[in-house]
Amino acid sequence: MRAVLKYLGVFIQLIGVAVLAVPAMGGGVTNLHLAVGLSFIVGGYLAHIVLGKLLEL
């Protein structure tokens, strides 16, 4: 379980990349897609750092 939590931030970042990539391939990129994708990527980055520090304790 700890191994999954350790990489939860990376999985969240991959969801953000998918949110950005799918509309880009279809040609329908809007500001909403960009904002949601960016929030997933930044949130995943922060979660990866925070969960990494918490699981080291």
mmCIF file of N, CA and C in Angstrom:
data_model
loop_
_atom_site.group_PDB
_atom_site.id
_atom_site.type_symbol
_atom_site.label_atom_id
_atom_site.label_comp_id
_atom_site.label_asym_id
_atom_site.label_seq_id
_atom_site.Cartn_x
_atom_site.Cartn_y
_atom_site.Cartn_z
ATOM 1 N N MET A 1 0.833 -1.194 0.000
ATOM 2 C CA MET A 1 0.000 0.000 0.000
ATOM 3 C C MET A 1 0.872 1.250 0.000
ATOM 4 N N ARG A 2 1.962 1.198 0.754
ATOM 5 C CA ARG A 2 2.837 2.367 0.805
ATOM 6 C C ARG A 2 3.494 2.626 -0.541
ATOM 7 N N ALA A 3 3.760 1.572 -1.288
ATOM 8 C CA ALA A 3 4.378 1.747 -2.605
ATOM 9 C C ALA A 3 3.435 2.460 -3.555
ATOM 10 N N VAL A 4 2.152 2.159 -3.460
ATOM 11 C CA VAL A 4 1.166 2.833 -4.313
ATOM 12 C C VAL A 4 1.039 4.298 -3.905
ATOM 13 N N LEU A 5 1.005 4.556 -2.604
ATOM 14 C CA LEU A 5 0.901 5.944 -2.136
ATOM 15 C C LEU A 5 2.131 6.755 -2.506
ATOM 16 N N LYS A 6 3.287 6.105 -2.537
ATOM 17 C CA LYS A 6 4.521 6.806 -2.868
ATOM 18 C C LYS A 6 4.469 7.370 -4.284
ATOM 19 N N TYR A 7 3.819 6.638 -5.199
ATOM 20 C CA TYR A 7 3.767 7.064 -6.592
ATOM 21 C C TYR A 7 2.413 7.627 -6.998
ATOM 22 N N LEU A 8 1.577 7.971 -6.048
ATOM 23 C CA LEU A 8 0.269 8.537 -6.353
ATOM 24 C C LEU A 8 0.396 9.867 -7.096
ATOM 25 N N GLY A 9 1.373 10.670 -6.722
ATOM 26 C CA GLY A 9 1.585 11.946 -7.402
ATOM 27 C C GLY A 9 1.943 11.770 -8.868
ATOM 28 N N VAL A 10 2.699 10.747 -9.184
ATOM 29 C CA VAL A 10 3.072 10.475 -10.578
ATOM 30 C C VAL A 10 1.842 10.055 -11.371
ATOM 31 N N PHE A 11 0.970 9.248 -10.772
ATOM 32 C CA PHE A 11 -0.249 8.834 -11.456
ATOM 33 C C PHE A 11 -1.155 10.035 -11.722
ATOM 34 N N ILE A 12 -1.220 10.964 -10.774
ATOM 35 C CA ILE A 12 -2.020 12.170 -10.961
ATOM 36 C C ILE A 12 -1.439 13.012 -12.092
ATOM 37 N N GLN A 13 -0.125 13.089 -12.184
ATOM 38 C CA GLN A 13 0.506 13.821 -13.279
ATOM 39 C C GLN A 13 0.188 13.177 -14.621
ATOM 40 N N LEU A 14 0.184 11.865 -14.684
ATOM 41 C CA LEU A 14 -0.142 11.174 -15.929
ATOM 42 C C LEU A 14 -1.589 11.430 -16.349
ATOM 43 N N ILE A 15 -2.490 11.556 -15.393
ATOM 44 C CA ILE A 15 -3.866 11.924 -15.713
ATOM 45 C C ILE A 15 -3.901 13.326 -16.318
ATOM 46 N N GLY A 16 -3.117 14.234 -15.754
ATOM 47 C CA GLY A 16 -3.036 15.585 -16.300
ATOM 48 C C GLY A 16 -2.492 15.607 -17.712
ATOM 49 N N VAL A 17 -1.501 14.782 -17.987
ATOM 50 C CA VAL A 17 -0.949 14.691 -19.346
ATOM 51 C C VAL A 17 -2.005 14.156 -20.304
ATOM 52 N N ALA A 18 -2.779 13.174 -19.864
ATOM 53 C CA ALA A 18 -3.839 12.634 -20.718
ATOM 54 C C ALA A 18 -4.913 13.679 -20.984
ATOM 55 N N VAL A 19 -5.238 14.479 -19.968
ATOM 56 C CA VAL A 19 -6.231 15.541 -20.149
ATOM 57 C C VAL A 19 -5.745 16.550 -21.180
ATOM 58 N N LEU A 20 -4.454 16.794 -21.224
ATOM 59 C CA LEU A 20 -3.905 17.730 -22.202
ATOM 60 C C LEU A 20 -3.735 17.092 -23.577
ATOM 61 N N ALA A 21 -3.377 15.819 -23.627
ATOM 62 C CA ALA A 21 -3.034 15.184 -24.897
ATOM 63 C C ALA A 21 -4.255 14.809 -25.732
ATOM 64 N N VAL A 22 -5.297 14.322 -25.097
ATOM 65 C CA VAL A 22 -6.462 13.844 -25.852
ATOM 66 C C VAL A 22 -7.131 14.971 -26.645
ATOM 67 N N PRO A 23 -7.428 16.125 -26.041
ATOM 68 C CA PRO A 23 -8.027 17.195 -26.849
ATOM 69 C C PRO A 23 -7.056 17.767 -27.885
ATOM 70 N N ALA A 24 -5.766 17.744 -27.589
ATOM 71 C CA ALA A 24 -4.785 18.266 -28.543
ATOM 72 C C ALA A 24 -4.754 17.420 -29.808
ATOM 73 N N MET A 25 -4.918 16.110 -29.654
ATOM 74 C CA MET A 25 -4.938 15.233 -30.825
ATOM 75 C C MET A 25 -6.228 15.394 -31.621
ATOM 76 N N GLY A 26 -7.306 15.720 -30.933
ATOM 77 C CA GLY A 26 -8.589 15.896 -31.596
ATOM 78 C C GLY A 26 -8.783 17.290 -32.151
ATOM 79 N N GLY A 27 -7.941 18.218 -31.746
ATOM 80 C CA GLY A 27 -8.018 19.578 -32.262
ATOM 81 C C GLY A 27 -9.008 20.473 -31.537
ATOM 82 N N GLY A 28 -9.477 20.073 -30.370
ATOM 83 C CA GLY A 28 -10.469 20.877 -29.650
ATOM 84 C C GLY A 28 -9.967 21.383 -28.321
ATOM 85 N N VAL A 29 -8.823 22.013 -28.290
ATOM 86 C CA VAL A 29 -8.245 22.490 -27.034
ATOM 87 C C VAL A 29 -8.918 23.798 -26.631
ATOM 88 N N THR A 30 -9.415 23.837 -25.410
ATOM 89 C CA THR A 30 -10.001 25.052 -24.864
ATOM 90 C C THR A 30 -9.243 25.434 -23.599
ATOM 91 N N ASN A 31 -9.573 26.594 -23.080
ATOM 92 C CA ASN A 31 -8.921 27.035 -21.843
ATOM 93 C C ASN A 31 -9.270 26.123 -20.674
ATOM 94 N N LEU A 32 -10.461 25.535 -20.695
ATOM 95 C CA LEU A 32 -10.846 24.624 -19.622
ATOM 96 C C LEU A 32 -9.955 23.391 -19.617
ATOM 97 N N HIS A 33 -9.678 22.823 -20.791
ATOM 98 C CA HIS A 33 -8.777 21.663 -20.861
ATOM 99 C C HIS A 33 -7.386 22.024 -20.353
ATOM 100 N N LEU A 34 -6.910 23.184 -20.726
ATOM 101 C CA LEU A 34 -5.578 23.600 -20.291
ATOM 102 C C LEU A 34 -5.518 23.814 -18.782
ATOM 103 N N ALA A 35 -6.556 24.427 -18.214
ATOM 104 C CA ALA A 35 -6.576 24.690 -16.776
ATOM 105 C C ALA A 35 -6.679 23.391 -15.978
ATOM 106 N N VAL A 36 -7.526 22.478 -16.426
ATOM 107 C CA VAL A 36 -7.684 21.206 -15.711
ATOM 108 C C VAL A 36 -6.403 20.384 -15.808
ATOM 109 N N GLY A 37 -5.819 20.318 -16.985
ATOM 110 C CA GLY A 37 -4.570 19.571 -17.159
ATOM 111 C C GLY A 37 -3.445 20.142 -16.319
ATOM 112 N N LEU A 38 -3.334 21.464 -16.308
ATOM 113 C CA LEU A 38 -2.288 22.103 -15.504
ATOM 114 C C LEU A 38 -2.504 21.852 -14.020
ATOM 115 N N SER A 39 -3.755 21.922 -13.560
ATOM 116 C CA SER A 39 -4.011 21.698 -12.137
ATOM 117 C C SER A 39 -3.689 20.259 -11.732
ATOM 118 N N PHE A 40 -3.972 19.284 -12.610
ATOM 119 C CA PHE A 40 -3.597 17.902 -12.310
ATOM 120 C C PHE A 40 -2.081 17.742 -12.264
ATOM 121 N N ILE A 41 -1.380 18.366 -13.174
ATOM 122 C CA ILE A 41 0.077 18.218 -13.209
ATOM 123 C C ILE A 41 0.721 18.875 -11.989
ATOM 124 N N VAL A 42 0.309 20.091 -11.667
ATOM 125 C CA VAL A 42 0.877 20.782 -10.503
ATOM 126 C C VAL A 42 0.470 20.069 -9.210
ATOM 127 N N GLY A 43 -0.797 19.651 -9.121
ATOM 128 C CA GLY A 43 -1.251 18.916 -7.936
ATOM 129 C C GLY A 43 -0.516 17.601 -7.755
ATOM 130 N N GLY A 44 -0.268 16.907 -8.851
ATOM 131 C CA GLY A 44 0.483 15.655 -8.785
ATOM 132 C C GLY A 44 1.921 15.869 -8.372
ATOM 133 N N TYR A 45 2.499 16.951 -8.864
ATOM 134 C CA TYR A 45 3.875 17.291 -8.492
ATOM 135 C C TYR A 45 3.965 17.551 -6.988
ATOM 136 N N LEU A 46 3.044 18.348 -6.477
ATOM 137 C CA LEU A 46 3.050 18.654 -5.044
ATOM 138 C C LEU A 46 2.725 17.419 -4.204
ATOM 139 N N ALA A 47 1.787 16.597 -4.676
ATOM 140 C CA ALA A 47 1.447 15.373 -3.946
ATOM 141 C C ALA A 47 2.636 14.421 -3.899
ATOM 142 N N HIS A 48 3.387 14.349 -4.987
ATOM 143 C CA HIS A 48 4.561 13.480 -5.020
ATOM 144 C C HIS A 48 5.594 13.917 -3.983
ATOM 145 N N ILE A 49 5.794 15.211 -3.861
ATOM 146 C CA ILE A 49 6.751 15.725 -2.877
ATOM 147 C C ILE A 49 6.255 15.495 -1.457
ATOM 148 N N VAL A 50 5.012 15.862 -1.191
ATOM 149 C CA VAL A 50 4.461 15.764 0.172
ATOM 150 C C VAL A 50 4.356 14.309 0.604
ATOM 151 N N LEU A 51 3.821 13.454 -0.259
ATOM 152 C CA LEU A 51 3.681 12.040 0.132
ATOM 153 C C LEU A 51 5.045 11.367 0.263
ATOM 154 N N GLY A 52 6.011 11.771 -0.544
ATOM 155 C CA GLY A 52 7.354 11.235 -0.408
ATOM 156 C C GLY A 52 7.962 11.569 0.935
ATOM 157 N N LYS A 53 7.744 12.806 1.385
ATOM 158 C CA LYS A 53 8.276 13.222 2.689
ATOM 159 C C LYS A 53 7.538 12.533 3.832
ATOM 160 N N LEU A 54 6.223 12.406 3.717
ATOM 161 C CA LEU A 54 5.449 11.786 4.793
ATOM 162 C C LEU A 54 5.740 10.301 4.932
ATOM 163 N N LEU A 55 5.978 9.631 3.817
ATOM 164 C CA LEU A 55 6.234 8.193 3.889
ATOM 165 C C LEU A 55 7.657 7.860 4.314
ATOM 166 N N GLU A 56 8.545 8.845 4.313
ATOM 167 C CA GLU A 56 9.898 8.619 4.815
ATOM 168 C C GLU A 56 9.928 8.585 6.334
ATOM 169 N N LEU A 57 8.972 9.229 6.979
ATOM 170 C CA LEU A 57 8.972 9.317 8.439
ATOM 171 C C LEU A 57 8.692 8.001 9.100
#
